[in-house]
Short mmCIF file of C-alpha atoms and ligand atoms in Angstrom, two decimals:
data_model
loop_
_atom_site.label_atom_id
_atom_site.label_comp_id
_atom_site.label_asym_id
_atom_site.label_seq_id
_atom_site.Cartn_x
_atom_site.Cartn_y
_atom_site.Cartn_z
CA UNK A 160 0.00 0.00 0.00
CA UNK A 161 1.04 3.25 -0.95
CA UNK A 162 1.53 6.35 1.43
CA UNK A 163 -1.08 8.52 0.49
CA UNK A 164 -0.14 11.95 -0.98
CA UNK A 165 -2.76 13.42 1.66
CA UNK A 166 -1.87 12.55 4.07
CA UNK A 167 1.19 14.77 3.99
CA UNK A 168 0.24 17.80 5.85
CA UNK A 169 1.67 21.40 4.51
CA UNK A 170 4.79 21.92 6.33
CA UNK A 171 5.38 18.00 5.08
CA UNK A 172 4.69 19.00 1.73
CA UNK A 173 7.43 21.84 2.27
CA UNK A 174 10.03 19.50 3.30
CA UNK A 175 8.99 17.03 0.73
CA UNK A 176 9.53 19.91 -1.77
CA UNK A 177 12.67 21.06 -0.41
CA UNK A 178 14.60 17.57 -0.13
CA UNK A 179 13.85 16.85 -3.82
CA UNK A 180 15.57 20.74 -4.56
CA UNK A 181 12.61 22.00 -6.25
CA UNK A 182 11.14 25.28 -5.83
CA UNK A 183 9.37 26.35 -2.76
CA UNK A 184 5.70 27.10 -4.45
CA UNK A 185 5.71 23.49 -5.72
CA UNK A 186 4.60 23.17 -2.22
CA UNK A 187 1.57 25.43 -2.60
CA UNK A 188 0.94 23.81 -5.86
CA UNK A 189 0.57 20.32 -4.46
CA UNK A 190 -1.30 21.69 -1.78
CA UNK A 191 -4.18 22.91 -4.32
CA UNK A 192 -3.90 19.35 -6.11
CA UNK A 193 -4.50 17.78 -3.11
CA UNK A 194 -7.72 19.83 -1.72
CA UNK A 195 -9.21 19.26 -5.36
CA UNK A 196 -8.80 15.74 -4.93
CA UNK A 197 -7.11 15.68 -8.20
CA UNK A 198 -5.52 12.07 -9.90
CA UNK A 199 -1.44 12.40 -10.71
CA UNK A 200 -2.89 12.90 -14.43
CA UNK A 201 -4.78 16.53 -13.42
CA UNK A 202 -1.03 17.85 -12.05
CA UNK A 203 -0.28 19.28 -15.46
CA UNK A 204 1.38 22.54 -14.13
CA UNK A 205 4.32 20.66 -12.48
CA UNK A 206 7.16 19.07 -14.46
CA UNK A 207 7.15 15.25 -15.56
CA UNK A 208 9.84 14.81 -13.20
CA UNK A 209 7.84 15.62 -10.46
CA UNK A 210 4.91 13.76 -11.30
CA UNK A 211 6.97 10.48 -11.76
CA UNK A 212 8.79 10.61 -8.81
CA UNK A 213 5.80 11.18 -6.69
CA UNK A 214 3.53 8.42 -8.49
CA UNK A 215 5.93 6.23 -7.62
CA UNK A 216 6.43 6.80 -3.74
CA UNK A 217 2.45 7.86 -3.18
CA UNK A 218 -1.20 7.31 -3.68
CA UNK A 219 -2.88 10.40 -5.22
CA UNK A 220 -6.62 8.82 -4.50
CA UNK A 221 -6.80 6.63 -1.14
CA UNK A 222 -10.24 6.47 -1.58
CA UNK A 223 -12.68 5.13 -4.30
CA UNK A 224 -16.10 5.11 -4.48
CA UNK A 225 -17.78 1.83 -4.66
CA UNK A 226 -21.40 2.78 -4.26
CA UNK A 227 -23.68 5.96 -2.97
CA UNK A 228 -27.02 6.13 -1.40
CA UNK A 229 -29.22 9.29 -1.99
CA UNK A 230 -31.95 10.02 0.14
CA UNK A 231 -34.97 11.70 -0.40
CA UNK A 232 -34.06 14.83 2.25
CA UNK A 233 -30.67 14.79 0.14
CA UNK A 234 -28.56 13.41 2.46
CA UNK A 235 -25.75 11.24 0.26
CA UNK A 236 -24.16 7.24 1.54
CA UNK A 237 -21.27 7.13 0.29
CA UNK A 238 -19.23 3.74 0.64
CA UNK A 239 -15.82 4.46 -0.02
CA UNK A 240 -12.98 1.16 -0.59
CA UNK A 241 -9.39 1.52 0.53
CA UNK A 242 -6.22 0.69 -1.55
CA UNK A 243 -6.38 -2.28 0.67
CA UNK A 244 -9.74 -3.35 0.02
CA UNK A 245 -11.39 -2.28 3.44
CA UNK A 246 -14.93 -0.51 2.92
CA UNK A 247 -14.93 2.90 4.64
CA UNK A 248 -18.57 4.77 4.91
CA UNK A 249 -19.32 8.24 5.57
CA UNK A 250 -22.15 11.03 4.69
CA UNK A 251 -23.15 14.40 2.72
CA UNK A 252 -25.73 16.04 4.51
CA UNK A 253 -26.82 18.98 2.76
CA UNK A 254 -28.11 22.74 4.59
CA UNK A 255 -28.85 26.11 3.79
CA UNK A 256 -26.40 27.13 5.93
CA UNK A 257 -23.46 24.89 4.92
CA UNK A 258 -23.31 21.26 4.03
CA UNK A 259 -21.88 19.05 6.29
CA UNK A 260 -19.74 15.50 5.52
CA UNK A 261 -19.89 12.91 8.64
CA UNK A 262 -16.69 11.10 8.29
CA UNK A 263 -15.35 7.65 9.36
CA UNK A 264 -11.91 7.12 11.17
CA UNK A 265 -11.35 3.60 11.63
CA UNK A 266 -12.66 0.87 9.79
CA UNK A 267 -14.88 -1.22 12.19
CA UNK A 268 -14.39 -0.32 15.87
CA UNK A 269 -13.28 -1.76 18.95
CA UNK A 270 -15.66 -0.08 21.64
CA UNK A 271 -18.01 -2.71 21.94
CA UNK A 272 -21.76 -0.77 21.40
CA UNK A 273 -24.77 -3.45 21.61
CA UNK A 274 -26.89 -0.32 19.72
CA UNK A 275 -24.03 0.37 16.65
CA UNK A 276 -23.56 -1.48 13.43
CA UNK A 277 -19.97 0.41 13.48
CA UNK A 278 -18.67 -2.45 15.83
CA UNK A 279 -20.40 -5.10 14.97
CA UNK A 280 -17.31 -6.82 13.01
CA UNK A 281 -14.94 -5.37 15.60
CA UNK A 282 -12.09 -2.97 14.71
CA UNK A 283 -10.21 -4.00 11.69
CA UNK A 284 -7.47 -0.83 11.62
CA UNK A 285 -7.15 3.13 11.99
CA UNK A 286 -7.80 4.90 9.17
CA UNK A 287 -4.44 7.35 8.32
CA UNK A 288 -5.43 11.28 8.92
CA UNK A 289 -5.15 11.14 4.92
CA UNK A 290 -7.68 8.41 4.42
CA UNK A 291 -9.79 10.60 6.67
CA UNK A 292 -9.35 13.89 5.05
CA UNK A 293 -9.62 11.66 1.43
CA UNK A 294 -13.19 11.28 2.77
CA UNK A 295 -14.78 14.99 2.90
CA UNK A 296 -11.77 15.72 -0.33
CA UNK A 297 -13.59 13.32 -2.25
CA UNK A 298 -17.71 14.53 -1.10
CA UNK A 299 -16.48 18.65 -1.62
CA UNK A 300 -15.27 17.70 -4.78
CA UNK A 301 -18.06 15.25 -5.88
CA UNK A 302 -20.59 18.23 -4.27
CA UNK A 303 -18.86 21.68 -5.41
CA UNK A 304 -21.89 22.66 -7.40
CA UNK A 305 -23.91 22.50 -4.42
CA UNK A 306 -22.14 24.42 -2.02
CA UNK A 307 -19.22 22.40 -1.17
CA UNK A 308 -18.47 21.19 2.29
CA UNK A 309 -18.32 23.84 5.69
CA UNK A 310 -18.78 21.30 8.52
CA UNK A 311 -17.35 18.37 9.52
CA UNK A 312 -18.35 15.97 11.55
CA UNK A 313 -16.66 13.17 13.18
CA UNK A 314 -19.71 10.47 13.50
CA UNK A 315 -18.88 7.97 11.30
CA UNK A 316 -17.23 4.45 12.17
CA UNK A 317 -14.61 4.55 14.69
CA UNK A 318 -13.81 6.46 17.51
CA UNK A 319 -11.98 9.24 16.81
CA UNK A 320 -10.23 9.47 20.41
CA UNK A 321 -8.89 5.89 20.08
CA UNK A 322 -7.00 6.98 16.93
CA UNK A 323 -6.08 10.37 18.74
CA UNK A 324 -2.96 11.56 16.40
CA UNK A 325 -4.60 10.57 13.00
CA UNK A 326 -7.43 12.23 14.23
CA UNK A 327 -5.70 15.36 15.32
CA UNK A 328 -3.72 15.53 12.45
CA UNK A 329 -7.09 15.55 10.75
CA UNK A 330 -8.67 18.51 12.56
CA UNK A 331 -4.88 20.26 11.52
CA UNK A 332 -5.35 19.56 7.80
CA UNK A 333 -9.05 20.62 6.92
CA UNK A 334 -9.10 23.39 9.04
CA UNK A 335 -5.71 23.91 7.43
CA UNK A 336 -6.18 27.51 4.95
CA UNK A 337 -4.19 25.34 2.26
CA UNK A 338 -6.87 22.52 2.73
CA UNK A 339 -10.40 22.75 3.17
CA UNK A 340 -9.93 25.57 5.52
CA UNK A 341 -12.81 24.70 7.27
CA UNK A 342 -13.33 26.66 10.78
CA UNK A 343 -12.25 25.31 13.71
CA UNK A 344 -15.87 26.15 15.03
CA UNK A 345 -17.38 23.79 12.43
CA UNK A 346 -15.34 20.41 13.60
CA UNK A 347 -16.80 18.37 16.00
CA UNK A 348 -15.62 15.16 17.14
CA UNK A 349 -17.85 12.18 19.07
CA UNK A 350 -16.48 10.41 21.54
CA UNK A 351 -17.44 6.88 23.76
CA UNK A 352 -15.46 9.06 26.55
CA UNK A 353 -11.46 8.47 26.41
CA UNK A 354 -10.74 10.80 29.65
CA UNK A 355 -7.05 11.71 29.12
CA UNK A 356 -7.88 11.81 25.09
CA UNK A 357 -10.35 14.88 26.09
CA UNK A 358 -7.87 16.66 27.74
CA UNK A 359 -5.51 16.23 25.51
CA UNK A 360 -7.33 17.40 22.94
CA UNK A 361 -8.53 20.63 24.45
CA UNK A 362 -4.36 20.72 25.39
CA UNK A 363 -3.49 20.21 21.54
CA UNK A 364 -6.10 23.36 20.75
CA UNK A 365 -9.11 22.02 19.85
CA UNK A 366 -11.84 24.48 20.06
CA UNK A 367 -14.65 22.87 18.17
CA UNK A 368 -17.32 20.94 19.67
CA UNK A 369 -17.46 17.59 21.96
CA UNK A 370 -20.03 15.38 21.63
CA UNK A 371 -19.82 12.52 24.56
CA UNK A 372 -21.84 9.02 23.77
CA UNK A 373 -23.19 8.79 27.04
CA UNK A 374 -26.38 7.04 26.74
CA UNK A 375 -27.22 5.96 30.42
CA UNK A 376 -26.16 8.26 33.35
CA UNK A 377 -25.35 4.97 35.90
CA UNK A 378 -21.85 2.59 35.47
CA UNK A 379 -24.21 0.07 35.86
CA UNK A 380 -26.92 0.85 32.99
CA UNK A 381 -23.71 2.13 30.97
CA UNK A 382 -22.33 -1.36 31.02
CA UNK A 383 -24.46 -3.11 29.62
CA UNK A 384 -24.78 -1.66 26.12
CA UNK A 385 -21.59 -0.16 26.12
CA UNK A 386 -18.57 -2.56 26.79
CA UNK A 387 -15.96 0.99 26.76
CA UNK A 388 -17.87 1.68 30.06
CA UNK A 389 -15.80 -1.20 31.76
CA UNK A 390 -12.75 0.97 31.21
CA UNK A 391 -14.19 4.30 32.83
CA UNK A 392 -16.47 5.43 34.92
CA UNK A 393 -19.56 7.91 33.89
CA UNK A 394 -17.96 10.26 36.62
CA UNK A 395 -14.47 10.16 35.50
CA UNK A 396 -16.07 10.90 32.11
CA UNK A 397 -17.73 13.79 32.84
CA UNK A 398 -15.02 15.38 34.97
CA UNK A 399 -12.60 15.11 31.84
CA UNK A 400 -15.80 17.24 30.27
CA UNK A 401 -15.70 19.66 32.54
CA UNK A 402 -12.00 20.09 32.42
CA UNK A 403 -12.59 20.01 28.42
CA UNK A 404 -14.99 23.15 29.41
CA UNK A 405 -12.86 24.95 31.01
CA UNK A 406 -10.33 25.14 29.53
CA UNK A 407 -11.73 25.94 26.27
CA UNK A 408 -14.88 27.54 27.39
CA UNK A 409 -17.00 25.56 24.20
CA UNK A 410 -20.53 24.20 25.59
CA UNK A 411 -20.50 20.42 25.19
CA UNK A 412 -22.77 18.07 23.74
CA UNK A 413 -23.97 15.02 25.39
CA UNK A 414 -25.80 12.23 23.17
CA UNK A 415 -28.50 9.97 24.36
CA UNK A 416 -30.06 7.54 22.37
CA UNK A 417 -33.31 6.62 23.59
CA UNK A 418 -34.00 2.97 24.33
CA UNK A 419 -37.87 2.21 25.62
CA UNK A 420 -38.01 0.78 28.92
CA UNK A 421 -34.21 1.18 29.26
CA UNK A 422 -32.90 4.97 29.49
CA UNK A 423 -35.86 6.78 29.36
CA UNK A 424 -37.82 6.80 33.05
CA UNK A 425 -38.12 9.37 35.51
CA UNK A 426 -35.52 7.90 37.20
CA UNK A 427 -33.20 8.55 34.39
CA UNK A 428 -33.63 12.17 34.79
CA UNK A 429 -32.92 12.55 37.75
CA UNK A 430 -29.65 10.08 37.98
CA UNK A 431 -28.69 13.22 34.49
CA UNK A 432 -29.57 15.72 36.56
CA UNK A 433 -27.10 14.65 39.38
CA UNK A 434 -24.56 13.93 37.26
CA UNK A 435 -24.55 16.33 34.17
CA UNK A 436 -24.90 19.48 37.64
CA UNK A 437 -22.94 22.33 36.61
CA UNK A 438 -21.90 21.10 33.31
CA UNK A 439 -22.18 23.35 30.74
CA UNK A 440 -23.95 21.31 27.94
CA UNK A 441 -26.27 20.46 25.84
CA UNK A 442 -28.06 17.06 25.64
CA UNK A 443 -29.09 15.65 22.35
CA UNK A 444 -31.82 13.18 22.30
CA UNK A 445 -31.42 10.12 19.58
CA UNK A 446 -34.13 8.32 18.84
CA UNK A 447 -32.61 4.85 18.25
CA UNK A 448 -32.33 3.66 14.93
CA UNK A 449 -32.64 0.14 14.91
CA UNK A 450 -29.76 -1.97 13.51
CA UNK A 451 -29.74 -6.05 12.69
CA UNK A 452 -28.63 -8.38 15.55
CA UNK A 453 -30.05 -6.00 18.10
CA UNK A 454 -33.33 -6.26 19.43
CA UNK A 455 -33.45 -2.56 21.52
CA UNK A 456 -36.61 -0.74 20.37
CA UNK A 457 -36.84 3.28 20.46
CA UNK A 458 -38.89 4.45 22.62
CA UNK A 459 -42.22 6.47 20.64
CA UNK A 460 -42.00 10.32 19.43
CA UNK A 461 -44.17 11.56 21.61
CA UNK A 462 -41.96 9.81 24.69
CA UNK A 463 -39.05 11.50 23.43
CA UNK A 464 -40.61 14.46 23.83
CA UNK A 465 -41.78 14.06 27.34
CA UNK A 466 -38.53 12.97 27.85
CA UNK A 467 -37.07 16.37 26.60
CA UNK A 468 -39.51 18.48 28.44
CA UNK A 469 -38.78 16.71 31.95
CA UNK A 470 -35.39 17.77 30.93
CA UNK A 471 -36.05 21.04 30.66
CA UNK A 472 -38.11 21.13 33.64
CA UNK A 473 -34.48 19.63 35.55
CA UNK A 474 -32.51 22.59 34.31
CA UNK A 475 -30.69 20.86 31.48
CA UNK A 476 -30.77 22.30 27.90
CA UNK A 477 -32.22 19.55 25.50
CA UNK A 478 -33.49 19.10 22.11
CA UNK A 479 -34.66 15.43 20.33
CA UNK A 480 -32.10 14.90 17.20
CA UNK A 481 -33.99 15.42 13.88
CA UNK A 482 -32.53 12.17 11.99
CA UNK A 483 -31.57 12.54 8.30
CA UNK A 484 -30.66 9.92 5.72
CA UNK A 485 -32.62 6.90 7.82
CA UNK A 486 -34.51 5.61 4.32
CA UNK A 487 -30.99 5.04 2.94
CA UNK A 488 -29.05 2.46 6.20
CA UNK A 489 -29.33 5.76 8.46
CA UNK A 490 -26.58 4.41 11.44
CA UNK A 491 -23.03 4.45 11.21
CA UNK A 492 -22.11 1.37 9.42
CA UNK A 493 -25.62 -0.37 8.35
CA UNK A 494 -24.59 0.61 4.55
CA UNK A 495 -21.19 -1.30 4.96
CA UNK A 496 -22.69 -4.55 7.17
CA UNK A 497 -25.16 -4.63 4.51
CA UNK A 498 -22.88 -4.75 1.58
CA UNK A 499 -20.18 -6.97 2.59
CA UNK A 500 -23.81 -9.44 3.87
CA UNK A 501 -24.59 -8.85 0.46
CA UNK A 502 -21.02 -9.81 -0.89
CA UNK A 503 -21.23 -13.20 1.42
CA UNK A 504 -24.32 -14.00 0.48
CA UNK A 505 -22.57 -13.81 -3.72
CA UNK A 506 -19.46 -15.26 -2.87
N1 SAH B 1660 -18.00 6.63 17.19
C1 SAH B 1660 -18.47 7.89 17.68
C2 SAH B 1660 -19.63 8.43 16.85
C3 SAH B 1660 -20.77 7.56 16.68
S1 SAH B 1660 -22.15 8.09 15.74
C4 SAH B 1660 -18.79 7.74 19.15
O1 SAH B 1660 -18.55 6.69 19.70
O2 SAH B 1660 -19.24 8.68 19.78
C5 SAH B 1660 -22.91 9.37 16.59
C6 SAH B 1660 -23.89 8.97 17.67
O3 SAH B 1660 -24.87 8.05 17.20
C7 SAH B 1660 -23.18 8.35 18.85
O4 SAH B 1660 -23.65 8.90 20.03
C8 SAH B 1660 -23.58 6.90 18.73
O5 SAH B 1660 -23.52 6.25 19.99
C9 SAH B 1660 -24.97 7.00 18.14
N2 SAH B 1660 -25.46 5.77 17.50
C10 SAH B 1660 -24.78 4.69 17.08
N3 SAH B 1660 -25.61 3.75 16.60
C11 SAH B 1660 -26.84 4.25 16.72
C12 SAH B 1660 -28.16 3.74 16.41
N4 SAH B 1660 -28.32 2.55 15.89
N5 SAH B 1660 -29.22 4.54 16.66
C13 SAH B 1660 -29.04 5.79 17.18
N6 SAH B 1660 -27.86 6.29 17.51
C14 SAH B 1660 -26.76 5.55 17.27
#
């Protein structure tokens, strides 16, 4: 497998440049290439030299498309394949006020969800920062006519915090003027809840937002859809939150999917209200989307709505997520399961 040309940031591109003794704005010109998403054959304004010597040390596309879903409120599948074969899936979702791409950073994961179709093959490997940036490089390109890309998110497969310096690097690169230069504001990253992988990223300058999969506000409810929550506790968690908070004064998100009969009583509230106390944040309600080979049920609309209000009533800032893309394998990861089933079924 090749090294992929993207996932060079800028200052390597510079040093890349200046070893080979060419001229500094070749630097800026590979730069552009790159953020276009262009093949070796579109790099027509640098010398054949170049070009050669460069096709044959790096990949200029990671990232081919195998197959996209379009859904009827616009949102785009896309299922992406690796030079290596792997299947990597993320999402367009379009807005008036800037599209977003929801990107994947490792192929399969490792944290062990009962709810996710991400995990259900386990974690296979970490995605490079390239292969990640290859992802919303590809969708702005594919999408240019209709307003290009402004937002990232990182919801796909994976967890981002478990592949901390691909993921950093990342953040570095789109945010990057000579990438994307998407605003820092417009990043946000998920997380199961890695405590010294928030810190650190609040340390390393993140100031976008941090959305913690929470999902039950007890150890003990935590466990048992959510085999990470062996490794920490809920408090721990939310301390590293609060530290996140402080030191980079952003408001931060908590996710909640709703199960019926599970996470969604009175007694829930309150055990959310105790812990989430003081905790500048915002909790978005999920309504679970079903996945195959898990038989948790979402609790009804008009539950989730209660549910909000009692919230409310408790102090704590909530809204229930409107979900886009569901006609088209809505979770993270139900296009990929379904394909490779699909594949198995062939084969
Ligand atoms: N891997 C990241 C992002 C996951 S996707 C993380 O661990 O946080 C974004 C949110 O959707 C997470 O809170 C995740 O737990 C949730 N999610 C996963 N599968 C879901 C499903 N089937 N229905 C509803 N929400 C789901």
């Amino acid at each position: 497998m090749k090294t992929p040309l993207c996932d060079l940031s800028y200052c390597e591109l510079e040093t890349l440049v200046k070893q080979s003794g060419e001229p500094k704005y070749r630097a800026d010109q590979l730069a552009k290439h790159i953020a276009a998403y262009d093949g070796f054959e579109m790099f027509t304004d640098l010398p054949k030299r170049c070009t050669a010597t460069l096709e044959n040390a790096y990949c200029d596309r990671p990232l081919t498309e195998r197959t996209r879903v379009e859904s009827s409120d616009g949102a785009v599948r896309y299922l992406f394949e690796t030079q290596d074969g792997d299947l990597v899936e993320s999402v367009f979702l379009p807005h008036g006020y800037g599209n977003s791409v929801c990107v994947s950073c490792q192929v399969g994961c490792a944290m062990g969800c009962v709810f996710c179709a991400s995990g259900y093959y386990g974690l296979k490997r970490n995605l490079s920062a390239g292969e990640i940036l290859a992802q919303a490089l590809y969708i702005a390109r594919d999408k240019k006519d209709d307003g290009g890309v402004r937002k990232i998110v990182m919801m796909g497969s994976g967890s981002p915090l478990a592949n901390y310096d691909n993921t950093i690097k990342f953040i570095r690169m789109i945010t990057s003027p000579k990438s994307l230069n998407i605003g820092m504001r417009s990043v946000s990253v998920s997380t199961c809840g890695i405590p010294d992988k928030i810190i650190k990223l609040a340390d390393d300058g993140f100031t976008g937002t941090l959305s913690l999969s929470l999902h039950a506000a007890t150890d003990e409810k935590r466990k048992k859809i959510m085999r990470v929550a062996n490794s920490y506790t809920v408090r721990e968690i939310i301390g590293a939150m609060r530290e996140f908070f402080d030191k980079t004064r952003r408001r931060v998100v908590i996710e909640y999917i709703l199960i019926d009969g599970f996470n969604d009583t009175d007694g829930d509230i309150s055990e959310l209200k105790k812990l989430l106390k003081g905790l500048c944040c915002h909790v978005n309600l999920i309504p679970l989307n079903p996945t195959d080979g898990c038989d948790l049920k979402p609790c009804s609309k008009k539950h989730a709505y209660a549910f909000c209000d009692k919230l409310h009533g408790a102090g704590i800032s909530a809204t229930v997520r409107r979900s886009m893309g569901s006609d088209v394998a809505g979770a993270c990861g139900q296009l990929k399961n379904r394909t490779v089933e699909q594949q198995r079924k062939k084969s």
